[in-house]
Tab-separated table of C-alpha atoms and ligand atoms in Angstrom:
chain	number	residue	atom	x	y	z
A	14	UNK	CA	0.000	0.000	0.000
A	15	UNK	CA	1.011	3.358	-0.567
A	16	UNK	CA	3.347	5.418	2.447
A	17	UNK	CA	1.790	7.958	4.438
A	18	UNK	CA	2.222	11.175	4.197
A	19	UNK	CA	5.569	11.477	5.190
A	20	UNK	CA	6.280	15.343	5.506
A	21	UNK	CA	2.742	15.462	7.511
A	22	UNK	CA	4.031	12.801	9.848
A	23	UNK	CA	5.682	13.828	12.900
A	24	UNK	CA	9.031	13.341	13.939
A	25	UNK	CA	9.083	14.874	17.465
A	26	UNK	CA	12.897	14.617	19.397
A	27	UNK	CA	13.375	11.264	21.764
A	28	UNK	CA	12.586	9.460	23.603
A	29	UNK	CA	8.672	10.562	21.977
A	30	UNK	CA	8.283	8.556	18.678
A	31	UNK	CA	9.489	9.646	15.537
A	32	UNK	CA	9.803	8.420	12.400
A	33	UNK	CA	12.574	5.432	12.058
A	34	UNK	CA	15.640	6.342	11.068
A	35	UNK	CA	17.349	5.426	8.524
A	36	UNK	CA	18.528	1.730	8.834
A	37	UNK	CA	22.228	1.068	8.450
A	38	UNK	CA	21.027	-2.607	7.257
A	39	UNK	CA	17.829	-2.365	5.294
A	40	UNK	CA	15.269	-5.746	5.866
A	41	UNK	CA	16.039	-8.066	2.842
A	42	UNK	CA	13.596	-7.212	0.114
A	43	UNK	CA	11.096	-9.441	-1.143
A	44	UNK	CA	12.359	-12.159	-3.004
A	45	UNK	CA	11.308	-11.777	-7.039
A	46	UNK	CA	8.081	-12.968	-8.293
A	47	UNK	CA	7.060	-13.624	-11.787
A	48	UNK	CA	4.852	-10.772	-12.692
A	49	UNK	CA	0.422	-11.111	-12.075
A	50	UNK	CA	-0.904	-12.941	-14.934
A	51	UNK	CA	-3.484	-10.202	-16.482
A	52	UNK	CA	-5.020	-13.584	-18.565
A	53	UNK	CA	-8.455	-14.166	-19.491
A	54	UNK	CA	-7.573	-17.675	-18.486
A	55	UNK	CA	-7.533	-15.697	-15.103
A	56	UNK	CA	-10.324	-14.349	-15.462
A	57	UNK	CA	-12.068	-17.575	-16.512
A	58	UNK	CA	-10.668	-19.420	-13.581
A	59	UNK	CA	-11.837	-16.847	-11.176
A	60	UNK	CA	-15.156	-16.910	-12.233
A	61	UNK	CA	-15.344	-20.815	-11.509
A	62	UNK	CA	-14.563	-19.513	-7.990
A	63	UNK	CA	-11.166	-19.385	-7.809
A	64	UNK	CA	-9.785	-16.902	-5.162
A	65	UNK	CA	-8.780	-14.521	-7.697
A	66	UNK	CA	-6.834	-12.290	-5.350
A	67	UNK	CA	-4.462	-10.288	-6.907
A	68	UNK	CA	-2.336	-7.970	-4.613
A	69	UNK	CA	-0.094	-5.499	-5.093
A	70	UNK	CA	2.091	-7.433	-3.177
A	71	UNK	CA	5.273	-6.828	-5.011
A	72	UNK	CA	5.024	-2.983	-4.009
A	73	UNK	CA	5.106	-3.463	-0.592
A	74	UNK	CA	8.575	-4.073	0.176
A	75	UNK	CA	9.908	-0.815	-1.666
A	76	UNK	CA	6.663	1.192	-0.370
A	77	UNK	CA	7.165	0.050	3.347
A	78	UNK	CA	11.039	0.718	3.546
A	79	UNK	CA	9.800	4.378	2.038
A	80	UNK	CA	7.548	5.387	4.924
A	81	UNK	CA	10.137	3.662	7.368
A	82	UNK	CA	13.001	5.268	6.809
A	83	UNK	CA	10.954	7.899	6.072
A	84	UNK	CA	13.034	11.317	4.704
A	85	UNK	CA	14.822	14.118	5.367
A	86	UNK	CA	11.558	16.408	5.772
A	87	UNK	CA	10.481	13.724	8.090
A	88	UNK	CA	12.826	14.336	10.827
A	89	UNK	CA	12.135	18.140	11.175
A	90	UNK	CA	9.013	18.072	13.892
A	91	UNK	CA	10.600	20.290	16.938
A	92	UNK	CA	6.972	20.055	19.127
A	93	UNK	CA	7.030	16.665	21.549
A	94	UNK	CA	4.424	15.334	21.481
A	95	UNK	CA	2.467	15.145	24.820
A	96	UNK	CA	4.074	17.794	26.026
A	97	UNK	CA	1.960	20.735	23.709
A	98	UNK	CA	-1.622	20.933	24.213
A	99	UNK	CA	-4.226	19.125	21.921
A	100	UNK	CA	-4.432	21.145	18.712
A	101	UNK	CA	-0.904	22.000	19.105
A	102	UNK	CA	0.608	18.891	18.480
A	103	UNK	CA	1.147	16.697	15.878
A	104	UNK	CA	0.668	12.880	17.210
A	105	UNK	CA	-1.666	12.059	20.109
A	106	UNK	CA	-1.340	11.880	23.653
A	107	UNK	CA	1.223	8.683	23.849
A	108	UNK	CA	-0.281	5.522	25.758
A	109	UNK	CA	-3.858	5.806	25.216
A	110	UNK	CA	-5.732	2.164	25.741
A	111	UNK	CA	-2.209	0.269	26.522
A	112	UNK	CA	-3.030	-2.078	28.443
A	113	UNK	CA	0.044	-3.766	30.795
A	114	UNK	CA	-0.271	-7.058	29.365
A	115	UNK	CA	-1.420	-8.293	25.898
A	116	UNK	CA	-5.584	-8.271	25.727
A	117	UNK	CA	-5.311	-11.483	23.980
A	118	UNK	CA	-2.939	-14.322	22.573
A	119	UNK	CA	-2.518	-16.215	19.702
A	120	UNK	CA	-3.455	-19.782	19.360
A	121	UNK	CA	-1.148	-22.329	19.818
A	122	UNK	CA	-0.058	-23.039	16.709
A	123	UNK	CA	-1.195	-26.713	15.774
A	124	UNK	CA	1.145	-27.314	12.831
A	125	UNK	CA	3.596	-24.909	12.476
A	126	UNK	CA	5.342	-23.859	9.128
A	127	UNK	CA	7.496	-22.059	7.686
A	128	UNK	CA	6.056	-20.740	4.731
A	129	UNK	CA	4.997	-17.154	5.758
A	130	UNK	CA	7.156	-14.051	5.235
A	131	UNK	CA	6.927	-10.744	7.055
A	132	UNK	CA	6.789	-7.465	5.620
A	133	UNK	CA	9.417	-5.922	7.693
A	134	UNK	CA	11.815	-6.993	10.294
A	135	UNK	CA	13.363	-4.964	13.470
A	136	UNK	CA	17.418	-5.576	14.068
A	137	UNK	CA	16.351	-7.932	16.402
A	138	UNK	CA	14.578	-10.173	13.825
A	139	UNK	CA	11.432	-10.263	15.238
A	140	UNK	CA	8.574	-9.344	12.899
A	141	UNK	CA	7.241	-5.090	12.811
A	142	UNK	CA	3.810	-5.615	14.337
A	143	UNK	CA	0.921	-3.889	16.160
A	144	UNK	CA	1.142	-3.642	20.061
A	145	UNK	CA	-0.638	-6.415	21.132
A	146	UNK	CA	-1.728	-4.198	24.784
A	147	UNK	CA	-3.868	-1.875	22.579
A	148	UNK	CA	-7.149	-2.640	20.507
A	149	UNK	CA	-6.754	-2.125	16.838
A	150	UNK	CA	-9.338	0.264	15.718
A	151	UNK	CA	-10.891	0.149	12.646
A	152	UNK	CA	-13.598	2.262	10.690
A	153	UNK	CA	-14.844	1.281	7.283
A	154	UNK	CA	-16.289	3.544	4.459
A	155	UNK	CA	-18.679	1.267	2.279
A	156	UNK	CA	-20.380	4.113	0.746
A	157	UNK	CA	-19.381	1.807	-2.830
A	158	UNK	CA	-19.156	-1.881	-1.080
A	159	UNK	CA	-21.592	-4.823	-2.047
A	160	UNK	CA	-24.840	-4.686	0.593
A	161	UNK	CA	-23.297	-7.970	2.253
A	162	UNK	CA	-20.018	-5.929	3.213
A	163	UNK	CA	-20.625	-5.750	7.158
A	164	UNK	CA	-20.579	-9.271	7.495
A	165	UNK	CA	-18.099	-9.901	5.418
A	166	UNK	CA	-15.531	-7.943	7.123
A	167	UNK	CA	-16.936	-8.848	10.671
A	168	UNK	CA	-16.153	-12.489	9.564
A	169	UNK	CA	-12.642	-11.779	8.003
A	170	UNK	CA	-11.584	-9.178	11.111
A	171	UNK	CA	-12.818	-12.320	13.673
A	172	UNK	CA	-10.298	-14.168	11.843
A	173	UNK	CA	-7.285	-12.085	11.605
A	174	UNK	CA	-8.562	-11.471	15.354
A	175	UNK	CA	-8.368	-14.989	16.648
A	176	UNK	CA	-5.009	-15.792	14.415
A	177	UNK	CA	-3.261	-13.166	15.760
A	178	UNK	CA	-4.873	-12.674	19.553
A	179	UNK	CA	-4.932	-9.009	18.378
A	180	UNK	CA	-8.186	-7.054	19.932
A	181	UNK	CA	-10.136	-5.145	16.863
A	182	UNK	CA	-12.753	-2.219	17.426
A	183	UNK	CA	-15.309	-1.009	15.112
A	184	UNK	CA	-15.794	2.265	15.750
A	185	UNK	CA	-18.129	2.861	12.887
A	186	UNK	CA	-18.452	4.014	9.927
A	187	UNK	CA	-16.471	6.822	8.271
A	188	UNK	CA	-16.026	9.103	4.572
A	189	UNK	CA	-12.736	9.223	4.722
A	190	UNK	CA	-11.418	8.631	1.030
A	191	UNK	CA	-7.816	6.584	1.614
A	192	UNK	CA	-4.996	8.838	0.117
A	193	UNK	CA	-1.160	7.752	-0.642
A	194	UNK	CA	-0.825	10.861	1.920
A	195	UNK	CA	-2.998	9.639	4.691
A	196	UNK	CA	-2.058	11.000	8.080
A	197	UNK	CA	-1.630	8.378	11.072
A	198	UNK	CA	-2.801	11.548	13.335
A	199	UNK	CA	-6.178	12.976	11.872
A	200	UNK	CA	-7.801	14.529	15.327
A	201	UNK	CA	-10.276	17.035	13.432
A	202	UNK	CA	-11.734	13.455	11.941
A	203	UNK	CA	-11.141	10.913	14.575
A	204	UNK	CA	-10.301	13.142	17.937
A	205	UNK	CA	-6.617	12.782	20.112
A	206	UNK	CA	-5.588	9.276	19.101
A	207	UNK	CA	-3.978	7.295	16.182
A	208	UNK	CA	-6.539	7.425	13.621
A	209	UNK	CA	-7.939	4.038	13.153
A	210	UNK	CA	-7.264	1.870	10.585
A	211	UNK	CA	-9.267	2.274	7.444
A	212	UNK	CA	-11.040	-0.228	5.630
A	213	UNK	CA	-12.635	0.968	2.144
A	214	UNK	CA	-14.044	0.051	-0.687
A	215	UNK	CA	-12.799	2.711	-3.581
A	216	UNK	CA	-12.409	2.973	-7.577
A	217	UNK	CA	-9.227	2.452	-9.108
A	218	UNK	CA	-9.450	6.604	-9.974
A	219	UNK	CA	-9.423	6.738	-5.778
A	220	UNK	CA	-6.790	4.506	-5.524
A	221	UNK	CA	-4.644	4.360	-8.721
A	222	UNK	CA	-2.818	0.811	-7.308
A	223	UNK	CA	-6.068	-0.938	-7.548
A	224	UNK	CA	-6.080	-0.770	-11.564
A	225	UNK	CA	-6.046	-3.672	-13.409
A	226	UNK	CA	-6.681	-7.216	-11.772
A	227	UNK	CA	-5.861	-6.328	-8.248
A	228	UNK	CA	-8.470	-6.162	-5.986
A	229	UNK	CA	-7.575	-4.920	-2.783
A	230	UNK	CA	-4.135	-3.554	-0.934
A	231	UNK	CA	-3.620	-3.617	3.119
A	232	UNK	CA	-0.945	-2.490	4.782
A	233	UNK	CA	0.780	-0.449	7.832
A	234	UNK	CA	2.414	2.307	9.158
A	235	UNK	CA	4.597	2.500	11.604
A	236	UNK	CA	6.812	4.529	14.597
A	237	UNK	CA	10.127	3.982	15.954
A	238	UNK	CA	11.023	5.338	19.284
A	239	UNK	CA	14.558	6.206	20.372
A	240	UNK	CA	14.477	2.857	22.302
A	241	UNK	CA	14.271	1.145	19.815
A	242	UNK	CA	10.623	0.111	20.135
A	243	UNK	CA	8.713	0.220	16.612
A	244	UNK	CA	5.268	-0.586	16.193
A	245	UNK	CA	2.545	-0.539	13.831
A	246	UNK	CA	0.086	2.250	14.308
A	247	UNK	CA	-2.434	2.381	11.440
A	248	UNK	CA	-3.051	1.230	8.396
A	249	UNK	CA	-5.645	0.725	5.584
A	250	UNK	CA	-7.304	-2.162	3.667
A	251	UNK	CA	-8.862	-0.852	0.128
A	252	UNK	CA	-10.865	-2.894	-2.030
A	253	UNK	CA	-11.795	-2.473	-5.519
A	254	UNK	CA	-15.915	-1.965	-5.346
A	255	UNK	CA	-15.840	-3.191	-8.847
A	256	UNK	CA	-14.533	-6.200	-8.817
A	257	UNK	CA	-15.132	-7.163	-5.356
A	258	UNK	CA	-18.924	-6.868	-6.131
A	259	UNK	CA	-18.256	-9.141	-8.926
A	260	UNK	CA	-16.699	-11.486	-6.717
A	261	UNK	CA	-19.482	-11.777	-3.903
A	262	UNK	CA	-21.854	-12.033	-7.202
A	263	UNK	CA	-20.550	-15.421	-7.825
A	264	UNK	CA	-21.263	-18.802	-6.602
A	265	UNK	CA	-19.256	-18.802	-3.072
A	266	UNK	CA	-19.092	-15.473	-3.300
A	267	UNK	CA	-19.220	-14.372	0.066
A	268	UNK	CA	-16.460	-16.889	0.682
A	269	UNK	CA	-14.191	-15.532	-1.573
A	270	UNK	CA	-15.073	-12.567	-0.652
A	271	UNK	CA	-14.188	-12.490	3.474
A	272	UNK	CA	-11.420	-14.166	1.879
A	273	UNK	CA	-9.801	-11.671	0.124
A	274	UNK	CA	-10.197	-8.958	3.347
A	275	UNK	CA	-8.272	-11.550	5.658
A	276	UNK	CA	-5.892	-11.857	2.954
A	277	UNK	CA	-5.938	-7.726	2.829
A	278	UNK	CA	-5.872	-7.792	7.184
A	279	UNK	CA	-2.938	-10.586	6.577
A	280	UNK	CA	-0.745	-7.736	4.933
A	281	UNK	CA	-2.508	-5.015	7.469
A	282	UNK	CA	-0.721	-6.791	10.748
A	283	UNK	CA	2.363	-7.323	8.876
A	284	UNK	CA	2.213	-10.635	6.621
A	285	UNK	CA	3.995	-10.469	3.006
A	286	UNK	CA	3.493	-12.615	0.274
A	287	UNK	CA	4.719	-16.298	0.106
A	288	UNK	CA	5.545	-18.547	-2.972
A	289	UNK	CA	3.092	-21.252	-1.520
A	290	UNK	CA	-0.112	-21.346	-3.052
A	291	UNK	CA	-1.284	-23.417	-0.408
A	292	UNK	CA	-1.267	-20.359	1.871
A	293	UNK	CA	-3.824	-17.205	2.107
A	294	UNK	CA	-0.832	-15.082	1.644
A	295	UNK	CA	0.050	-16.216	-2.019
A	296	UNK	CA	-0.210	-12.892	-4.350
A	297	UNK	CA	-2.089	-14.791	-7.031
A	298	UNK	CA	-5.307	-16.288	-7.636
A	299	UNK	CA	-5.812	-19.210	-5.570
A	300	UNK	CA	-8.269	-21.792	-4.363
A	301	UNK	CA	-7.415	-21.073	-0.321
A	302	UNK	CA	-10.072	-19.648	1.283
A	303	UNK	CA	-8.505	-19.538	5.351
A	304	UNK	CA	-6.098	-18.662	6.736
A	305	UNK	CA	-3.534	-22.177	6.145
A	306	UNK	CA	-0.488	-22.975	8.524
A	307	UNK	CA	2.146	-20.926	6.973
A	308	UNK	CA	-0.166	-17.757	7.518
A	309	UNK	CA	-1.330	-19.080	10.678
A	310	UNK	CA	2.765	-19.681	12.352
A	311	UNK	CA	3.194	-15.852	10.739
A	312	UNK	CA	0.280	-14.708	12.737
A	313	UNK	CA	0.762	-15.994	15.492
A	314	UNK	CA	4.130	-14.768	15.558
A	315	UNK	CA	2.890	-10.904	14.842
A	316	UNK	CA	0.303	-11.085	17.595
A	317	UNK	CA	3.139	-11.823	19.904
A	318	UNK	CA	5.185	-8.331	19.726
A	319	UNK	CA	6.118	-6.412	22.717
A	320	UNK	CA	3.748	-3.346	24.131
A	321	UNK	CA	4.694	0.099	25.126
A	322	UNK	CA	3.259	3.054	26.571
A	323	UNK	CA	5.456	5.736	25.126
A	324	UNK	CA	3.629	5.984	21.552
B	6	ZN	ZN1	-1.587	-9.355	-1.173
């Protein structure tokens, strides 16, 4: 998905969280995948019910590393946050809903794999993830989305939810059009807190990345504090109305359908693309419709990430 806004980010002096710094030694990127097949072969498989999921997975590495080692302009916010009052500032109050121990936990993972890949890695090699101490908050605009979208993404979130042991809040619905430029703090909109993560169904004019066969993009931002803590903060999940109404228009369609969102919340808490077609997380069309044990070791895994207070 496509980097905040970086110059509207802020990037307030330690120990408050700022944008990451520059990494000496960059996460590996994604290994090279043959590029999406754009065949009407594709399209006829897809309409037998195939998953026909088609990310813009290959983006993600490059996009990712640009938000985290965000820029020069980036690193210019003098205000800490906190510290000037609400309106003043430019990220919210830090520690809001933290709790001191994780709200929830991952499964136990019944057969674990290794066929899951992470977007991005911390020096330490654990995965980038969400604080598992806060709820993730999410709002969805469905002004465009099929009728059937509520349940659809209350079944996918419960998913992603129970994989991961991560807590998820819907807080409702909002307008908010995603934009490459999207600021993680938005308190006019959403009030003195990270905004919450956006789901939305948009055109490909909305969001130019959803052109051609792909039909949706999720994905993360993140913070880095002089600690060394990073975290996930927000993110978005946009589908192509289009095309996903042509999807849950087929036989199975709902199926494929909450399948493509997990696959979408997969890439939101931090999963990348695999070469395994067994797995949810494959960038091309498939027949998988859960989350299989590749996804569900990676999952596991980002639901398991350390907490702080200080963002
Ligand atoms: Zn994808």
């Amino acid at each position: 998905m496509e980097p905040y806004g970086s110059s509207k980010w802020p990037d307030p002096d330690p120990p408050r969280p700022h944008f990451l710094p520059p990494a000496a030694d960059p996460p590996e990127p994604p290994a090279p995948r043959p590029p999406i097949k754009h065949s009407s072969i594709a399209a006829i498989l897809f309409f037998l019910g195939i998953l026909g999921l088609v990310c813009a997975g290959a983006f993600f590495g490059g996009e990712l590393q640009q938000f985290l080692y965000g820029s020069s302009e980036t690193q210019s916010q003098p205000v800490r946050p906190g510290l000037a009052p609400f309106g003043q500032r430019d990220d919210p109050l830090p520690g809001q809903e933290e709790a001191d121990a994780p709200l929830g936990a991952p499964p136990p993972v019944v057969h674990p794999s290794s066929s899951y890949k992470f977007l991005a890695v911390k020096e330490d090699g654990t995965p980038l993830a969400y604080s598992p101490c806060r709820p993730i908050h999410y709002v969805v605009n469905s002004d465009i989305a099929p009728a059937s979208w509520q349940a659809l993404v209350e079944r996918a979130v419960q998913q992603a939810s129970w994989a991961t042991g991560l807590k998820f809040i819907y807080d409702g619905p909002s307008s908010e059009i995603p934009s490459p430029n999207r600021s993680g703090y938005q308190p006019e909109r959403y009030g003195d807190r990270w905004a919450p993560v956006l789901i939305s169904w948009s055109t490909p004019e909305q969001v130019p990345r959803l052109t051609g066969q792909t039909v949706g993009l999720g994905g993360s931002s993140s913070i880095g504090l002089s600690n060394g803590y990073k975290a996930y903060v927000t993110g978005t999940v946009s589908l192509d109305a289009p095309q996903f109404a042509d999807i849950v228009d087929t036989p199975n369609g709902d199926e494929i359908g909450v399948a493509v969102i997990m696959h979408e919340l997969g890439h939101l808490v931090g999963l990348d693309h695999v070469d395994d077609p067994r797995q949810l997380m494959f960038g091309q069309a498939s027949w998988v419709r859960q989350y299989a044990a590749g996804d569900l070791t990676g999952l596991a895994k980002l639901g398991a990430g350390p907490c702080s207070k200080d963002f």
